[in-house]
Coordinates of C-alpha atoms in Angstrom, one line a residue:
M14 CA 28.2 24.0 59.8
G15 CA 27.1 22.2 62.9
N16 CA 24.4 19.5 62.9
L17 CA 21.0 20.3 64.5
T18 CA 21.1 18.2 67.8
H19 CA 17.4 18.6 69.2
V20 CA 14.3 20.4 68.8
Y21 CA 11.6 21.5 71.4
T22 CA 8.1 20.3 70.9
L23 CA 5.3 22.2 72.8
Q24 CA 2.7 19.9 74.5
N25 CA 0.4 22.5 76.1
I26 CA 0.1 26.0 76.9
S27 CA -2.3 27.6 79.5
Y28 CA -2.9 31.0 80.9
A29 CA -3.9 31.3 84.5
I30 CA -5.2 34.0 86.6
Q31 CA -4.7 32.6 90.2
S32 CA -6.2 34.1 93.4
S33 CA -6.3 30.9 95.6
N34 CA -3.3 31.1 98.2
K35 CA -1.7 27.8 97.2
L36 CA -1.3 25.6 93.9
L37 CA 0.3 22.4 93.5
I38 CA 1.4 21.5 89.9
S39 CA 3.4 18.5 88.8
S40 CA 4.3 17.3 85.2
G41 CA 6.1 14.6 83.3
F42 CA 7.4 17.3 80.7
Y43 CA 9.6 20.3 81.0
T44 CA 7.6 23.2 82.3
L45 CA 8.0 26.9 81.9
F46 CA 6.3 29.6 84.1
I47 CA 6.3 33.0 82.7
V48 CA 4.9 35.7 85.0
M49 CA 2.8 38.6 83.4
N50 CA 1.7 40.4 86.7
G51 CA 1.5 39.9 90.3
S52 CA 3.9 38.3 92.6
G53 CA 4.5 35.0 94.6
K54 CA 7.1 32.3 95.4
L55 CA 7.4 28.7 94.0
E56 CA 8.6 26.0 96.4
I57 CA 10.2 22.6 95.4
D58 CA 12.3 20.3 97.4
H59 CA 12.7 23.1 100.3
D60 CA 13.9 25.6 97.7
T61 CA 12.2 28.8 97.2
I62 CA 12.1 31.1 94.0
H63 CA 10.4 34.3 94.1
F64 CA 7.9 35.1 91.4
S65 CA 7.8 38.4 89.9
E66 CA 6.7 40.2 86.6
E67 CA 8.6 39.3 83.5
K68 CA 10.4 36.2 85.2
C69 CA 10.6 33.0 83.7
I70 CA 11.0 29.8 86.0
L71 CA 12.1 26.5 84.5
I72 CA 11.3 23.2 85.8
P73 CA 12.6 19.9 84.7
P74 CA 10.1 16.9 84.2
N75 CA 8.8 14.9 87.2
N76 CA 8.9 17.6 89.9
T77 CA 6.0 18.7 92.0
V78 CA 6.0 22.5 92.8
S79 CA 4.0 24.7 95.2
I80 CA 2.9 28.2 94.2
H81 CA 2.2 30.6 96.9
I82 CA 0.7 33.8 95.8
Q83 CA 1.4 37.0 97.6
S84 CA -0.5 39.8 95.5
E85 CA -4.4 39.9 94.8
H86 CA -4.0 37.9 91.7
L87 CA -1.0 36.2 89.9
Y88 CA -1.3 36.1 85.9
F89 CA 1.2 33.6 84.4
Y90 CA 1.6 31.4 81.3
Q91 CA 2.4 27.8 81.8
L92 CA 3.9 25.9 79.0
Q93 CA 4.9 22.2 79.0
F94 CA 7.3 20.9 76.3
N95 CA 9.6 18.1 75.4
I96 CA 13.0 17.8 74.0
V97 CA 13.5 15.5 71.1
N98 CA 17.3 14.4 70.8
L99 CA 18.4 14.1 67.3
S100 CA 22.0 13.0 68.3
N101 CA 23.7 10.3 70.4
S102 CA 24.8 13.0 72.8
Q103 CA 23.4 13.0 76.3
N104 CA 24.4 16.5 77.0
S105 CA 22.7 18.3 74.1
Y106 CA 20.1 20.0 76.6
S107 CA 22.3 20.4 79.6
H108 CA 20.9 23.9 80.2
F109 CA 17.5 22.3 81.2
T110 CA 18.6 19.8 83.7
S111 CA 18.0 21.8 86.7
I112 CA 15.6 24.3 88.0
S113 CA 16.5 28.2 86.8
E114 CA 15.0 31.6 86.5
R115 CA 15.6 34.0 83.7
H116 CA 14.2 37.3 82.5
L117 CA 13.5 36.9 78.7
L118 CA 14.7 39.9 77.0
P119 CA 13.3 41.8 75.2
F120 CA 10.1 40.9 77.2
S121 CA 8.0 42.6 74.5
Q122 CA 9.1 40.0 72.1
C123 CA 8.4 37.4 74.6
H124 CA 5.1 38.7 75.2
R125 CA 4.0 38.6 71.5
L126 CA 5.1 35.2 71.0
L127 CA 3.2 33.9 74.0
E128 CA 0.0 35.6 72.7
V129 CA 0.3 34.3 69.4
I130 CA 1.2 30.7 70.8
Y131 CA -1.8 30.9 73.2
Q132 CA -4.2 32.0 70.4
N133 CA -3.3 29.2 68.1
R134 CA -3.3 26.6 70.8
L135 CA -6.2 24.7 69.3
A136 CA -5.5 25.0 65.8
E137 CA -5.8 21.9 63.4
D138 CA -4.6 23.2 60.0
E139 CA -1.1 21.9 59.0
H140 CA 0.0 25.5 58.2
T141 CA -1.0 27.1 61.6
I142 CA 0.4 24.3 63.5
F143 CA 3.9 24.5 61.7
E144 CA 3.5 28.5 62.6
Q145 CA 3.0 27.5 66.1
H146 CA 5.9 25.2 66.1
V147 CA 8.3 28.0 64.5
H148 CA 7.0 30.6 67.2
F149 CA 7.8 28.1 70.1
Q150 CA 11.3 27.6 68.7
E151 CA 11.7 31.5 68.7
L152 CA 10.5 31.6 72.4
M153 CA 13.1 29.0 73.3
L154 CA 15.9 31.0 71.3
L155 CA 15.2 33.8 73.7
L156 CA 15.2 31.4 76.6
L157 CA 18.7 30.0 75.4
H158 CA 20.1 33.6 74.8
Q159 CA 19.5 33.9 78.6
T160 CA 21.1 30.3 79.7
I161 CA 24.2 30.9 77.9
P162 CA 26.8 31.3 80.8
K163 CA 28.6 34.5 81.3
Q164 CA 32.1 34.8 81.2
M165 CA 33.8 35.0 84.7
K166 CA 34.7 38.4 85.9
K167 CA 33.5 40.2 82.7
N168 CA 33.7 44.1 83.0
D169 CA 30.9 46.3 82.1
R170 CA 32.4 47.3 78.9
Q171 CA 32.6 43.7 77.6
S172 CA 29.0 43.3 78.7
V173 CA 27.9 46.3 76.8
E174 CA 29.8 45.2 73.7
Q175 CA 27.9 41.7 73.8
S176 CA 24.6 43.6 74.1
I177 CA 25.5 45.6 71.1
N178 CA 26.2 42.4 69.2
Q179 CA 22.7 41.3 70.3
L180 CA 21.3 44.2 68.8
H181 CA 22.9 43.6 65.4
K182 CA 21.5 40.0 65.3
H183 CA 17.9 40.9 66.5
F184 CA 17.4 44.4 65.4
E185 CA 13.8 43.6 64.7
K186 CA 12.9 43.3 68.2
E187 CA 11.2 45.6 70.4
W188 CA 14.2 46.9 72.7
T189 CA 14.3 49.4 75.3
V190 CA 17.3 50.7 77.0
E191 CA 16.1 49.2 80.3
Q192 CA 16.0 45.8 78.8
L193 CA 19.6 46.2 77.1
A194 CA 21.0 47.3 80.6
Q195 CA 19.4 44.4 82.2
L196 CA 20.7 42.0 79.5
A197 CA 24.2 43.5 80.1
D198 CA 23.6 43.1 84.0
V199 CA 25.1 47.0 84.0
P200 CA 23.0 49.9 85.7
R201 CA 21.2 51.9 83.3
W202 CA 22.8 55.2 83.8
N203 CA 26.2 53.3 83.3
Y204 CA 25.1 51.4 80.5
T205 CA 24.0 54.7 78.3
R206 CA 27.5 56.1 79.3
I207 CA 29.5 53.2 78.3
F208 CA 27.2 52.5 75.0
K209 CA 27.8 56.1 73.8
D210 CA 31.6 55.7 74.5
I211 CA 31.8 52.7 72.2
T212 CA 29.5 53.8 69.4
G213 CA 29.1 57.5 69.6
Q214 CA 25.5 57.3 70.0
I215 CA 22.8 56.5 72.5
P216 CA 21.4 53.0 72.2
L217 CA 18.0 53.7 70.5
H218 CA 19.5 56.0 68.0
Y219 CA 22.0 53.3 67.1
L220 CA 19.5 50.5 66.9
N221 CA 17.4 52.8 64.5
N222 CA 20.6 53.3 62.4
I223 CA 20.8 49.6 62.2
R224 CA 17.4 49.2 61.1
I225 CA 17.6 51.9 58.5
E226 CA 20.7 50.2 57.2
K227 CA 18.9 46.9 56.9
A228 CA 15.9 48.7 55.3
K229 CA 18.1 50.0 52.6
Q230 CA 19.5 46.7 51.7
L231 CA 15.9 45.3 51.4
L232 CA 14.7 48.4 49.2
I233 CA 17.3 47.5 46.7
T234 CA 17.2 43.8 46.8
T235 CA 13.6 43.0 47.3
N236 CA 10.2 44.0 45.9
D237 CA 8.7 44.0 49.2
R238 CA 6.3 46.9 49.9
V239 CA 7.7 49.8 52.1
Y240 CA 5.2 48.7 55.0
E241 CA 6.4 45.3 54.7
I242 CA 10.0 46.2 55.0
S243 CA 9.3 48.8 57.8
Q244 CA 7.7 45.7 59.8
S245 CA 10.5 43.3 59.1
V246 CA 13.3 45.4 60.5
G247 CA 11.5 46.6 63.6
F248 CA 9.3 49.5 62.8
N249 CA 5.7 48.9 63.8
N250 CA 4.6 52.2 62.4
E251 CA 5.1 53.1 58.6
Y252 CA 4.9 56.8 59.2
Y253 CA 7.6 56.7 62.0
F254 CA 9.8 54.5 59.6
N255 CA 9.4 57.1 56.9
R256 CA 10.3 60.0 58.9
R257 CA 13.4 58.2 60.4
F258 CA 14.5 57.0 57.1
K259 CA 14.4 60.4 55.6
E260 CA 16.1 62.0 58.4
H261 CA 18.9 59.5 58.3
V262 CA 19.4 59.2 54.4
G263 CA 18.0 62.5 53.1
I264 CA 15.0 61.1 51.0
S265 CA 12.0 58.8 51.5
P266 CA 12.3 55.0 51.1
G267 CA 10.5 55.0 47.9
Q268 CA 12.8 57.8 46.6
Y269 CA 15.7 55.8 47.8
R270 CA 14.7 52.8 45.9
R271 CA 14.2 54.8 42.8
S272 CA 17.4 56.4 43.1
Q273 CA 19.3 53.1 42.9
S274 CA 18.0 52.7 39.3
S275 CA 20.5 52.3 36.6
H276 CA 18.4 55.1 34.7
L277 CA 19.1 57.5 37.5
R278 CA 19.3 61.2 36.1
V279 CA 20.7 63.4 38.8
F280 CA 21.2 67.2 39.1
A281 CA 23.7 68.2 41.9
P282 CA 25.0 71.6 41.7
F283 CA 28.6 71.9 43.1
L284 CA 28.3 68.2 43.9
E285 CA 29.2 67.0 40.6
D286 CA 32.7 66.1 41.6
F287 CA 31.6 63.0 43.9
F288 CA 29.2 61.9 41.2
V289 CA 31.7 61.8 38.3
A290 CA 34.2 60.2 40.8
L291 CA 31.6 57.3 41.1
G292 CA 31.3 57.1 37.4
I293 CA 27.9 58.7 37.1
T294 CA 27.4 61.8 34.7
P295 CA 24.7 64.3 35.8
I296 CA 22.0 65.5 33.3
A297 CA 22.9 69.0 34.0
Q298 CA 25.6 70.9 35.7
F299 CA 26.3 73.7 38.0
S300 CA 27.6 77.1 36.5
H301 CA 28.2 80.7 37.8
S302 CA 28.0 83.8 35.7
K303 CA 31.3 85.0 37.1
W304 CA 33.1 81.6 38.1
G305 CA 32.1 79.4 35.1
K306 CA 31.8 75.7 35.2
Q307 CA 34.1 73.0 36.7
D308 CA 35.9 72.5 33.8
Y309 CA 38.4 70.0 35.4
L310 CA 35.4 67.4 35.6
G311 CA 35.5 67.1 31.8
L312 CA 31.6 67.7 31.5
Q313 CA 31.9 69.7 28.3
E314 CA 29.0 67.8 26.7
V315 CA 26.7 68.5 29.8
P316 CA 24.4 71.4 29.8
D317 CA 24.8 73.8 32.5
I318 CA 22.5 75.9 34.6
D319 CA 23.5 79.2 36.1
V320 CA 22.4 79.1 39.8
Q321 CA 23.4 82.7 40.5
N322 CA 21.2 83.9 37.6
R323 CA 18.2 81.8 38.7
E324 CA 18.0 79.5 35.8
M325 CA 16.6 76.5 37.7
D326 CA 13.4 76.7 35.9
R327 CA 15.4 75.1 32.9
L328 CA 15.9 72.0 34.8
L329 CA 12.3 70.8 34.0
Y330 CA 13.6 70.2 30.4
Y331 CA 16.1 67.7 31.5
K332 CA 13.8 65.5 33.6
P333 CA 15.9 64.7 36.6
T334 CA 14.8 61.7 38.8
L335 CA 17.0 63.0 41.7
I336 CA 18.1 66.5 42.7
M337 CA 20.9 67.0 45.4
L338 CA 21.5 70.3 47.1
D339 CA 23.7 71.4 49.9
S340 CA 23.8 74.7 52.0
G341 CA 26.7 76.0 49.6
V342 CA 24.3 76.3 46.5
E343 CA 21.2 77.1 48.8
R344 CA 22.6 80.6 49.6
W345 CA 22.0 81.8 46.0
E346 CA 18.3 80.7 45.7
S347 CA 15.6 78.9 47.7
F348 CA 14.2 76.0 45.8
P349 CA 10.7 75.0 47.3
H350 CA 9.3 74.5 44.1
L351 CA 12.2 71.8 42.8
N352 CA 9.9 69.3 44.8
E353 CA 7.7 69.4 42.0
V354 CA 10.3 68.5 39.4
A355 CA 12.0 65.5 41.3
P356 CA 12.7 64.3 44.7
V357 CA 15.1 66.7 46.4
C358 CA 18.0 65.3 48.7
H359 CA 19.1 68.2 51.1
L360 CA 22.8 67.0 51.8
S361 CA 24.7 67.7 54.9
H362 CA 28.2 68.3 53.2
P363 CA 30.8 68.8 56.0
G364 CA 33.3 70.0 53.6
E365 CA 36.7 69.0 54.9
N366 CA 35.4 65.3 55.7
W367 CA 34.8 64.7 51.8
Q368 CA 35.1 60.9 52.5
S369 CA 31.6 61.1 54.4
T370 CA 30.1 63.0 51.5
L371 CA 31.4 60.6 49.1
F372 CA 29.8 57.8 51.0
K373 CA 26.4 59.1 51.5
I374 CA 26.4 59.8 47.7
A375 CA 27.7 56.3 46.9
D376 CA 25.1 55.0 49.4
L377 CA 22.1 57.0 47.6
T378 CA 23.2 55.8 44.3
G379 CA 24.0 52.2 44.8
K380 CA 27.7 52.8 44.2
T381 CA 29.2 51.8 47.6
S382 CA 31.3 48.9 46.1
L383 CA 33.3 51.6 44.2
I384 CA 34.4 53.6 47.2
Q385 CA 37.3 51.7 48.5
D386 CA 39.0 51.6 45.2
V387 CA 38.3 55.3 44.6
I388 CA 39.7 56.2 48.1
L389 CA 42.7 54.0 47.8
Q390 CA 43.6 55.4 44.3
Y391 CA 43.7 58.9 45.9
E392 CA 45.6 57.7 48.9
D393 CA 48.2 56.1 46.7
K394 CA 48.5 59.4 44.6
V395 CA 48.9 61.4 48.1
Q396 CA 51.9 59.2 49.1
Q397 CA 53.8 59.1 45.9
A398 CA 53.4 63.1 45.7
K399 CA 54.3 63.4 49.2
G400 CA 57.5 61.6 48.9
I401 CA 58.6 63.7 45.9
L402 CA 57.8 66.8 47.7
S403 CA 59.5 66.0 50.9
K404 CA 62.6 66.1 48.9
S405 CA 62.1 68.9 46.4
V406 CA 60.9 71.8 49.0
Y407 CA 61.7 70.6 52.1
G408 CA 61.8 73.1 54.8
Q409 CA 60.2 75.8 52.3
S410 CA 57.0 77.7 53.2
V411 CA 53.7 77.7 51.5
A412 CA 50.6 79.8 51.3
F413 CA 47.4 80.1 49.6
L414 CA 45.6 83.3 48.5
R415 CA 42.2 83.9 47.2
I416 CA 42.2 87.3 45.5
S417 CA 39.2 89.5 44.5
A418 CA 38.3 93.1 43.6
I419 CA 37.3 93.5 47.2
G420 CA 40.2 91.9 49.0
I421 CA 42.8 89.1 49.7
T422 CA 41.8 86.1 51.6
L423 CA 44.7 83.9 53.1
Y424 CA 43.3 80.3 53.7
A425 CA 44.0 78.1 56.8
G426 CA 46.1 75.4 58.0
P427 CA 46.0 71.4 57.8
E428 CA 42.4 71.0 59.4
C429 CA 40.1 73.7 57.6
G430 CA 39.5 75.0 54.2
Y431 CA 39.4 73.9 50.6
T432 CA 43.2 73.8 50.2
G433 CA 44.8 73.5 53.7
P434 CA 44.0 69.7 54.3
I435 CA 45.5 69.1 50.9
L436 CA 48.7 71.4 51.0
Y437 CA 49.6 70.9 54.6
H438 CA 48.1 67.7 55.7
D439 CA 48.0 65.3 52.6
L440 CA 51.1 66.7 50.9
G441 CA 52.8 67.6 54.3
L442 CA 53.9 70.9 52.9
M443 CA 55.1 73.6 55.6
P444 CA 52.5 76.5 56.3
H445 CA 53.8 80.0 56.4
S446 CA 53.6 81.4 60.0
L447 CA 50.7 83.7 59.0
V448 CA 48.8 80.7 58.1
W449 CA 49.1 79.5 61.6
S450 CA 47.9 82.7 63.0
I451 CA 44.4 81.9 61.7
P452 CA 42.2 81.0 64.8
P453 CA 41.4 77.2 65.1
N454 CA 38.3 76.0 63.2
Q455 CA 38.4 79.2 61.0
R456 CA 38.7 78.4 57.3
K457 CA 40.3 81.7 56.1
A458 CA 41.2 85.3 57.1
Q459 CA 41.2 88.5 55.3
L460 CA 44.7 90.0 54.8
T461 CA 45.2 93.7 55.0
F462 CA 48.1 95.6 52.9
D463 CA 50.1 95.5 56.3
R464 CA 49.5 91.9 56.8
L465 CA 50.2 91.2 53.1
M466 CA 53.7 92.7 53.4
Q467 CA 54.4 90.2 56.3
L468 CA 53.7 87.1 53.8
D469 CA 57.2 86.2 53.0
A470 CA 56.3 82.7 51.9
D471 CA 58.8 80.6 49.7
H472 CA 55.8 79.5 47.6
L473 CA 52.5 81.1 46.9
F474 CA 49.5 79.5 45.4
I475 CA 46.8 82.1 44.1
T476 CA 43.5 82.1 42.4
F477 CA 41.3 85.0 41.2
D478 CA 37.5 85.2 42.3
K479 CA 35.8 87.5 39.8
Q480 CA 32.6 87.6 41.7
H481 CA 33.0 91.2 42.8
S482 CA 34.7 92.6 39.6
I483 CA 32.7 95.4 38.1
H484 CA 35.3 95.6 34.9
E485 CA 37.4 93.2 33.3
N486 CA 40.2 91.9 35.3
E487 CA 39.6 94.2 38.3
E488 CA 40.5 91.3 40.4
R489 CA 44.1 91.4 39.1
A490 CA 44.7 95.3 40.1
I491 CA 46.8 93.9 43.1
L492 CA 49.3 92.5 40.8
K493 CA 50.6 96.0 39.8
T494 CA 50.9 97.4 43.3
P495 CA 54.3 97.9 45.0
T496 CA 53.4 95.8 47.9
W497 CA 52.8 92.7 45.6
K498 CA 55.7 93.1 43.7
N499 CA 57.9 93.2 46.9
L500 CA 56.7 89.9 48.0
E501 CA 59.5 87.4 48.5
A502 CA 57.7 84.7 46.2
V503 CA 56.8 87.5 43.7
K504 CA 60.6 88.4 43.5
T505 CA 61.9 84.7 43.1
N506 CA 59.1 84.1 40.6
C507 CA 57.5 81.5 42.9
V508 CA 53.9 82.4 42.5
Y509 CA 51.5 80.0 40.8
E510 CA 48.1 80.7 39.5
V511 CA 45.6 78.0 39.6
D512 CA 42.1 77.4 38.6
F513 CA 39.1 79.0 40.7
L514 CA 36.5 76.2 40.8
T515 CA 39.3 73.3 40.9
W516 CA 40.9 74.7 44.1
M517 CA 37.5 76.1 45.7
N518 CA 36.1 72.6 46.0
Y519 CA 36.0 69.7 48.4
G520 CA 35.6 67.0 45.9
I521 CA 38.1 64.1 45.6
L522 CA 38.5 64.9 42.0
S523 CA 39.4 68.6 42.6
H524 CA 41.8 67.3 45.5
S525 CA 43.3 65.0 43.2
K526 CA 44.0 68.0 40.5
K527 CA 45.4 70.3 43.3
I528 CA 47.9 67.7 43.8
D529 CA 48.8 67.6 40.1
D530 CA 49.1 71.3 40.2
V531 CA 51.5 71.3 42.9
L532 CA 53.6 68.7 41.5
D533 CA 53.8 70.5 38.1
V534 CA 55.6 73.5 39.8
L535 CA 57.1 71.9 42.9
G536 CA 57.8 68.4 42.0

């Protein structure tokens, strides 16, 4: 860590509203002129610097300047300061050896500091005087950020990247896109385009996300009030902060703080996979009258609630502290009354991108430290399984069918659906040609009997959906038909029945179990 080489000591601050045409100023201190409104020009030793709004002019000691006013009035702050050298170096404040002009960005931050410094200029108590010193150092820090020499021939993208770094360092300041573009010295229209190309977001959305992430840390690690946290991360309005936080995280700041408790009692129907993977046992689990429970999770001792038969009222008995729902469960029942039981987080679950869902849940429950190990274990399992299967079933085609009393569904390829990303992407198995015929971004397709006859895959994985069955085993009627019996995989005894809820799921544990099932029959 480097040593502090010098400090800045404020000698005087004044605020002028000048209307006379000419003003002569001389000082034995360093002088800052910061223009709030109006225009004019400053002359010194036959050099001219033009005054304009939000511009800062630095004058070294022992110079006489002449200010000519060009507008009706010129409003400016004048600050005089000294530099106390704490080292033997004579170059420690080389930034201030010559006259210079700067824009202090963000200017809203500069304006706030100037107002506070000016208001307390006559303070005599030690505490306020120290605050005054700190605020002046903050102002000087803004000035120093503008005096750091820019790299020669820096391109626009590098300039925008540097401004993004400034956002991360000073996220609590009041930034506008105009200020950021000015800081990067890039036209605004091009700045926003480059910013979105780098981050995937527009500047102010990106800034809000930085602030929300910092707020989450403070909610977990401090006892500060929500209002105090919102102020410290850059939100001046607590209501706006709460709204943005809930949009970003899914629950309010207060609910987020409570969700990090070690006494978390969660109910998350059909999302239990992710919680169990993170070492969290839900207080109740999803069940379905026809599908049953997710037995592969090993939650035999956890009570179940049948979402199809509207048993949600039983949830009150288990006293959850957090309820998490996704659109997959909400199709069966609307749950407006659940907010009276516990905070409800409506999770956007992208399905195939299970890593994103795992991260969101880990974030909500304070388990982000576990994510890397959980994912690495899965990836190691994938690589080992892929090595085995590449030798045992190389060049052989595979398909997956979901069979019910009302029809047969063929699941899609490596990009979509519960099964394709595991079978064809992770494990590298070869999809049958019918799988490739499913349109892009479509997760499944119904198979007519004519299409089923074309399914000459070497290996078939199948599962039975009982939801539409009126009588016992109605969904299995297809197995007795000549069409089914003439399928190539049936004749070679290469049809493998798998558990419905294990395979009709996007969770990391269900995907891991799919790999186990595949290795059992093809490894």
